[in-house]
Amino acid sequence: MTPPRWLWWLCCLLLWTACAGPEVRRPRSYSQATMDSATAGCLRNPACASQVGQDAILPWLSRATARAGQAAAMMRLWDAAEVARVERVLMECAKQANFDVNERLLGPGGRTSPAVCREKVVDANGREVTRAMQLGEAKHAAALECVQRALGVTDEGRFSLEPRYLRDAKTGRTRWLDSKEVAQWLRDGLFHLLTGSIAPDVVLHALGNPLKVQRIYDFKFPCPVDKPAVWSPYPPGSPYAGRWQDEVYREHLGNDVVLKTVSPNFGVN
């Protein structure tokens, strides 16, 4: 007896299915999936056509890497070798400023003495001050100009000269005052807006972030020059009258900040 035709078709179908079997796919790795997604994204994005190499394959990864590099640079502080270089510059600037100003205001070969330091003179603003004050202000200005010349090209954005910081009495938080804003206040005579602010001479900080302070240096030009270079107490009339300068700096910028003085005779201390 001949089997029905439909039975022959059923046997052929079963044999074909058994030989072909189910398709076995090897699972894709994470990198393959990411690459395929990025490639598919590029196919949908005409902007990728103008990119080459890794940027064409993984444009988002290139951008993320760049942003991570920028963030790391912004947070990078000064290492030991860089600090040593800066301190050499500060010491040389203090010595040069001391010599140049003495030559200009005291005459060639002029030197300070207790008598010279007590002399009364009229400054550029018409005020009567001691010779010690006149020399100190002139030497500070000369030293800061020297530092700017030495570090301004190589380390711009990583240090500040006489930056202004103001601590909010209510919140206890310190904010940095923009130098352009401060200059405008001074031109407008709005001195009260700076009451309670501090202005260290040289501040080393993270790139572009004057609030992430690492080190503070203050130039000291004792008169006469062989007097110890020490932190000074704030004078009467100041919001910090009677308190020491370094103590107030730490209150504003943190106890972990390194504070040092710089003077022509005693160097960096």
CSV table of C-alpha atoms in Angstrom, one decimal:
chain,number,residue,atom,x,y,z
A,1,MET,CA,0.0,0.0,0.0
A,2,THR,CA,1.4,3.3,-1.0
A,3,PRO,CA,1.6,6.0,1.8
A,4,PRO,CA,-0.5,9.1,1.3
A,5,ARG,CA,1.3,12.0,-0.5
A,6,TRP,CA,0.9,14.3,2.6
A,7,LEU,CA,2.9,11.9,4.7
A,8,TRP,CA,5.9,12.2,2.3
A,9,TRP,CA,5.8,16.0,2.5
A,10,LEU,CA,5.7,15.8,6.3
A,11,CYS,CA,8.8,13.5,6.5
A,12,CYS,CA,10.8,15.8,4.1
A,13,LEU,CA,9.9,18.9,6.2
A,14,LEU,CA,11.0,17.2,9.5
A,15,LEU,CA,14.3,16.1,7.9
A,16,TRP,CA,15.1,19.6,6.6
A,17,THR,CA,14.4,21.2,10.0
A,18,ALA,CA,16.6,18.7,11.8
A,19,CYS,CA,19.6,19.3,9.4
A,20,ALA,CA,19.3,23.1,9.5
A,21,GLY,CA,18.8,23.3,13.3
A,22,PRO,CA,18.4,26.6,15.3
A,23,GLU,CA,20.9,29.4,14.5
A,24,VAL,CA,23.4,29.7,17.3
A,25,ARG,CA,24.6,33.2,18.0
A,26,ARG,CA,27.7,33.9,20.1
A,27,PRO,CA,26.9,36.7,22.6
A,28,ARG,CA,28.5,40.0,21.8
A,29,SER,CA,31.0,41.5,24.1
A,30,TYR,CA,30.4,44.9,25.7
A,31,SER,CA,33.0,46.5,23.4
A,32,GLN,CA,31.3,45.0,20.3
A,33,ALA,CA,27.9,46.3,21.4
A,34,THR,CA,29.3,49.8,22.2
A,35,MET,CA,31.2,49.9,18.8
A,36,ASP,CA,28.1,48.8,16.9
A,37,SER,CA,25.9,51.4,18.7
A,38,ALA,CA,28.5,54.1,18.0
A,39,THR,CA,28.8,53.1,14.4
A,40,ALA,CA,25.0,53.0,14.0
A,41,GLY,CA,24.9,56.4,15.5
A,42,CYS,CA,27.4,57.8,13.1
A,43,LEU,CA,25.4,56.4,10.2
A,44,ARG,CA,22.5,58.4,11.4
A,45,ASN,CA,24.6,61.5,12.1
A,46,PRO,CA,26.1,63.3,9.0
A,47,ALA,CA,28.6,65.1,11.3
A,48,CYS,CA,30.5,61.9,11.8
A,49,ALA,CA,31.5,62.0,8.1
A,50,SER,CA,33.8,64.9,8.8
A,51,GLN,CA,35.7,63.1,11.6
A,52,VAL,CA,38.5,60.6,11.2
A,53,GLY,CA,40.1,57.8,13.3
A,54,GLN,CA,38.7,57.2,16.8
A,55,ASP,CA,36.7,60.4,16.6
A,56,ALA,CA,34.7,59.0,13.7
A,57,ILE,CA,34.1,55.6,15.5
A,58,LEU,CA,33.5,56.9,19.0
A,59,PRO,CA,32.9,60.6,18.9
A,60,TRP,CA,31.2,60.6,22.4
A,61,LEU,CA,34.2,58.8,23.9
A,62,SER,CA,36.6,61.4,22.4
A,63,ARG,CA,34.5,64.2,23.9
A,64,ALA,CA,34.2,62.5,27.3
A,65,THR,CA,38.0,61.9,27.4
A,66,ALA,CA,38.7,65.6,26.6
A,67,ARG,CA,36.3,66.7,29.4
A,68,ALA,CA,37.9,64.3,31.8
A,69,GLY,CA,41.3,65.7,30.9
A,70,GLN,CA,40.2,69.3,31.4
A,71,ALA,CA,38.6,68.4,34.8
A,72,ALA,CA,41.9,66.8,35.9
A,73,ALA,CA,43.9,69.8,34.8
A,74,MET,CA,41.5,72.1,36.7
A,75,MET,CA,42.0,70.1,39.9
A,76,ARG,CA,45.7,69.7,39.6
A,77,LEU,CA,47.7,71.4,42.3
A,78,TRP,CA,51.3,72.4,42.4
A,79,ASP,CA,53.8,69.6,42.9
A,80,ALA,CA,56.9,69.8,45.0
A,81,ALA,CA,59.3,70.7,42.2
A,82,GLU,CA,57.0,73.5,41.0
A,83,VAL,CA,56.6,74.9,44.5
A,84,ALA,CA,60.4,75.0,44.9
A,85,ARG,CA,60.7,76.9,41.6
A,86,VAL,CA,58.1,79.4,42.6
A,87,GLU,CA,59.8,79.9,46.0
A,88,ARG,CA,63.1,80.6,44.3
A,89,VAL,CA,61.4,83.2,42.1
A,90,LEU,CA,59.8,84.8,45.2
A,91,MET,CA,63.1,85.0,47.0
A,92,GLU,CA,64.9,86.6,44.1
A,93,CYS,CA,62.0,89.1,43.6
A,94,ALA,CA,62.2,90.1,47.2
A,95,LYS,CA,65.9,90.7,47.0
A,96,GLN,CA,65.7,92.6,43.8
A,97,ALA,CA,62.8,94.8,45.0
A,98,ASN,CA,64.7,95.6,48.2
A,99,PHE,CA,67.8,96.7,46.3
A,100,ASP,CA,66.0,98.6,43.5
A,101,VAL,CA,63.8,100.6,45.9
A,102,ASN,CA,66.7,101.4,48.3
A,103,GLU,CA,68.7,102.7,45.3
A,104,ARG,CA,65.8,104.8,44.1
A,105,LEU,CA,64.5,106.3,47.4
A,106,LEU,CA,67.7,106.3,49.5
A,107,GLY,CA,70.2,107.0,46.8
A,108,PRO,CA,73.0,104.8,45.4
A,109,GLY,CA,74.3,102.5,48.1
A,110,GLY,CA,71.6,103.6,50.5
A,111,ARG,CA,70.8,101.3,53.4
A,112,THR,CA,68.1,101.2,56.1
A,113,SER,CA,68.8,101.9,59.7
A,114,PRO,CA,66.6,102.5,62.8
A,115,ALA,CA,67.0,106.3,62.3
A,116,VAL,CA,66.2,106.1,58.6
A,117,CYS,CA,63.1,103.9,59.2
A,118,ARG,CA,61.7,106.5,61.7
A,119,GLU,CA,62.0,109.4,59.4
A,120,LYS,CA,58.8,111.2,58.4
A,121,VAL,CA,58.2,111.6,54.7
A,122,VAL,CA,55.2,112.5,52.4
A,123,ASP,CA,54.0,109.7,50.2
A,124,ALA,CA,52.6,109.9,46.7
A,125,ASN,CA,49.1,110.6,48.1
A,126,GLY,CA,50.2,113.5,50.2
A,127,ARG,CA,50.1,111.6,53.5
A,128,GLU,CA,52.8,111.9,56.1
A,129,VAL,CA,54.2,108.4,56.8
A,130,THR,CA,57.3,106.9,58.2
A,131,ARG,CA,60.1,106.0,55.8
A,132,ALA,CA,59.6,102.4,56.8
A,133,MET,CA,56.0,102.5,55.5
A,134,GLN,CA,57.1,104.3,52.3
A,135,LEU,CA,59.8,101.7,51.6
A,136,GLY,CA,57.6,98.8,52.5
A,137,GLU,CA,54.8,99.8,50.1
A,138,ALA,CA,57.2,100.5,47.2
A,139,LYS,CA,59.0,97.2,47.7
A,140,HIS,CA,55.8,95.3,47.8
A,141,ALA,CA,54.7,96.8,44.5
A,142,ALA,CA,58.1,96.1,42.9
A,143,ALA,CA,58.2,92.5,44.2
A,144,LEU,CA,54.7,91.7,42.8
A,145,GLU,CA,55.6,93.2,39.4
A,146,CYS,CA,58.7,90.9,39.4
A,147,VAL,CA,56.6,87.8,40.2
A,148,GLN,CA,54.1,88.6,37.5
A,149,ARG,CA,56.9,88.9,34.9
A,150,ALA,CA,58.5,85.6,36.1
A,151,LEU,CA,55.3,83.5,36.4
A,152,GLY,CA,52.7,85.2,34.2
A,153,VAL,CA,53.6,83.4,31.0
A,154,THR,CA,54.3,79.9,32.3
A,155,ASP,CA,51.7,79.6,35.1
A,156,GLU,CA,48.8,81.9,34.2
A,157,GLY,CA,45.6,80.8,35.9
A,158,ARG,CA,47.4,78.9,38.7
A,159,PHE,CA,48.4,81.8,40.9
A,160,SER,CA,46.9,85.1,41.9
A,161,LEU,CA,48.5,88.3,43.2
A,162,GLU,CA,46.7,90.1,45.9
A,163,PRO,CA,43.4,88.3,45.4
A,164,ARG,CA,40.5,89.5,47.5
A,165,TYR,CA,38.6,87.0,49.7
A,166,LEU,CA,35.6,87.9,51.9
A,167,ARG,CA,34.0,85.6,54.5
A,168,ASP,CA,30.2,85.7,54.9
A,169,ALA,CA,29.5,86.3,58.6
A,170,LYS,CA,26.1,84.5,58.4
A,171,THR,CA,27.1,81.4,56.4
A,172,GLY,CA,30.8,81.2,57.3
A,173,ARG,CA,31.6,80.6,53.7
A,174,THR,CA,34.4,82.5,51.9
A,175,ARG,CA,34.0,83.9,48.4
A,176,TRP,CA,36.6,85.2,46.0
A,177,LEU,CA,36.0,88.7,44.8
A,178,ASP,CA,36.5,89.3,41.1
A,179,SER,CA,39.5,91.6,40.5
A,180,LYS,CA,37.6,93.7,38.0
A,181,GLU,CA,34.7,94.2,40.4
A,182,VAL,CA,37.1,95.2,43.2
A,183,ALA,CA,38.8,97.7,40.9
A,184,GLN,CA,35.5,99.2,40.0
A,185,TRP,CA,34.5,99.5,43.7
A,186,LEU,CA,37.8,101.3,44.5
A,187,ARG,CA,37.3,103.7,41.6
A,188,ASP,CA,33.7,104.4,42.8
A,189,GLY,CA,34.9,104.9,46.4
A,190,LEU,CA,32.8,102.0,47.6
A,191,PHE,CA,35.4,101.0,50.2
A,192,HIS,CA,32.9,99.7,52.6
A,193,LEU,CA,32.2,96.7,50.3
A,194,LEU,CA,35.7,95.5,51.0
A,195,THR,CA,35.4,95.7,54.8
A,196,GLY,CA,36.6,92.5,56.3
A,197,SER,CA,38.2,91.2,53.1
A,198,ILE,CA,41.8,89.8,53.0
A,199,ALA,CA,44.3,90.2,50.2
A,200,PRO,CA,47.4,87.9,50.5
A,201,ASP,CA,50.3,88.8,48.3
A,202,VAL,CA,50.8,85.6,46.4
A,203,VAL,CA,48.4,82.6,46.3
A,204,LEU,CA,49.0,79.3,44.6
A,205,HIS,CA,45.8,77.5,43.7
A,206,ALA,CA,44.2,75.0,41.3
A,207,LEU,CA,43.9,76.1,37.7
A,208,GLY,CA,41.2,78.7,37.3
A,209,ASN,CA,40.0,78.2,40.9
A,210,PRO,CA,41.3,80.8,43.4
A,211,LEU,CA,39.2,79.2,46.1
A,212,LYS,CA,41.1,76.0,46.0
A,213,VAL,CA,44.1,77.4,47.7
A,214,GLN,CA,47.3,75.4,48.3
A,215,ARG,CA,49.8,78.0,49.5
A,216,ILE,CA,50.0,81.6,50.5
A,217,TYR,CA,53.0,83.8,50.6
A,218,ASP,CA,53.3,87.3,52.0
A,219,PHE,CA,56.2,89.6,51.3
A,220,LYS,CA,57.8,91.2,54.4
A,221,PHE,CA,60.2,94.1,54.1
A,222,PRO,CA,61.3,94.8,57.7
A,223,CYS,CA,62.9,98.2,58.4
A,224,PRO,CA,65.7,98.0,59.1
A,225,VAL,CA,66.2,94.9,56.9
A,226,ASP,CA,67.8,92.8,59.6
A,227,LYS,CA,64.7,92.7,61.7
A,228,PRO,CA,62.9,89.3,61.8
A,229,ALA,CA,60.2,88.9,59.1
A,230,VAL,CA,57.1,87.9,61.0
A,231,TRP,CA,53.3,87.9,60.6
A,232,SER,CA,51.8,91.1,61.9
A,233,PRO,CA,48.8,91.8,64.0
A,234,TYR,CA,46.0,93.8,62.4
A,235,PRO,CA,46.0,97.5,63.5
A,236,PRO,CA,43.3,99.3,65.5
A,237,GLY,CA,40.3,100.1,63.4
A,238,SER,CA,40.5,96.9,61.4
A,239,PRO,CA,37.6,94.3,61.8
A,240,TYR,CA,40.4,92.0,62.9
A,241,ALA,CA,42.2,94.4,65.2
A,242,GLY,CA,44.7,92.6,67.5
A,243,ARG,CA,44.5,89.3,65.6
A,244,TRP,CA,47.4,87.9,63.8
A,245,GLN,CA,47.5,88.0,60.0
A,246,ASP,CA,48.1,84.2,59.5
A,247,GLU,CA,45.3,83.3,61.9
A,248,VAL,CA,42.8,85.4,59.8
A,249,TYR,CA,44.1,83.9,56.6
A,250,ARG,CA,43.5,80.4,57.9
A,251,GLU,CA,40.0,81.3,59.1
A,252,HIS,CA,39.1,82.4,55.6
A,253,LEU,CA,40.9,79.8,53.5
A,254,GLY,CA,41.3,76.7,55.7
A,255,ASN,CA,43.7,75.3,58.3
A,256,ASP,CA,45.4,73.0,55.8
A,257,VAL,CA,46.7,75.9,53.7
A,258,VAL,CA,50.5,76.4,53.9
A,259,LEU,CA,51.4,80.0,54.9
A,260,LYS,CA,54.9,81.4,54.4
A,261,THR,CA,56.6,84.8,54.6
A,262,VAL,CA,59.2,86.0,52.0
A,263,SER,CA,61.8,88.6,52.9
A,264,PRO,CA,65.2,89.7,51.3
A,265,ASN,CA,67.3,88.7,54.3
A,266,PHE,CA,65.5,85.6,55.6
A,267,GLY,CA,64.1,84.1,52.3
A,268,VAL,CA,61.0,81.9,52.4
A,269,ASN,CA,59.9,80.9,56.0
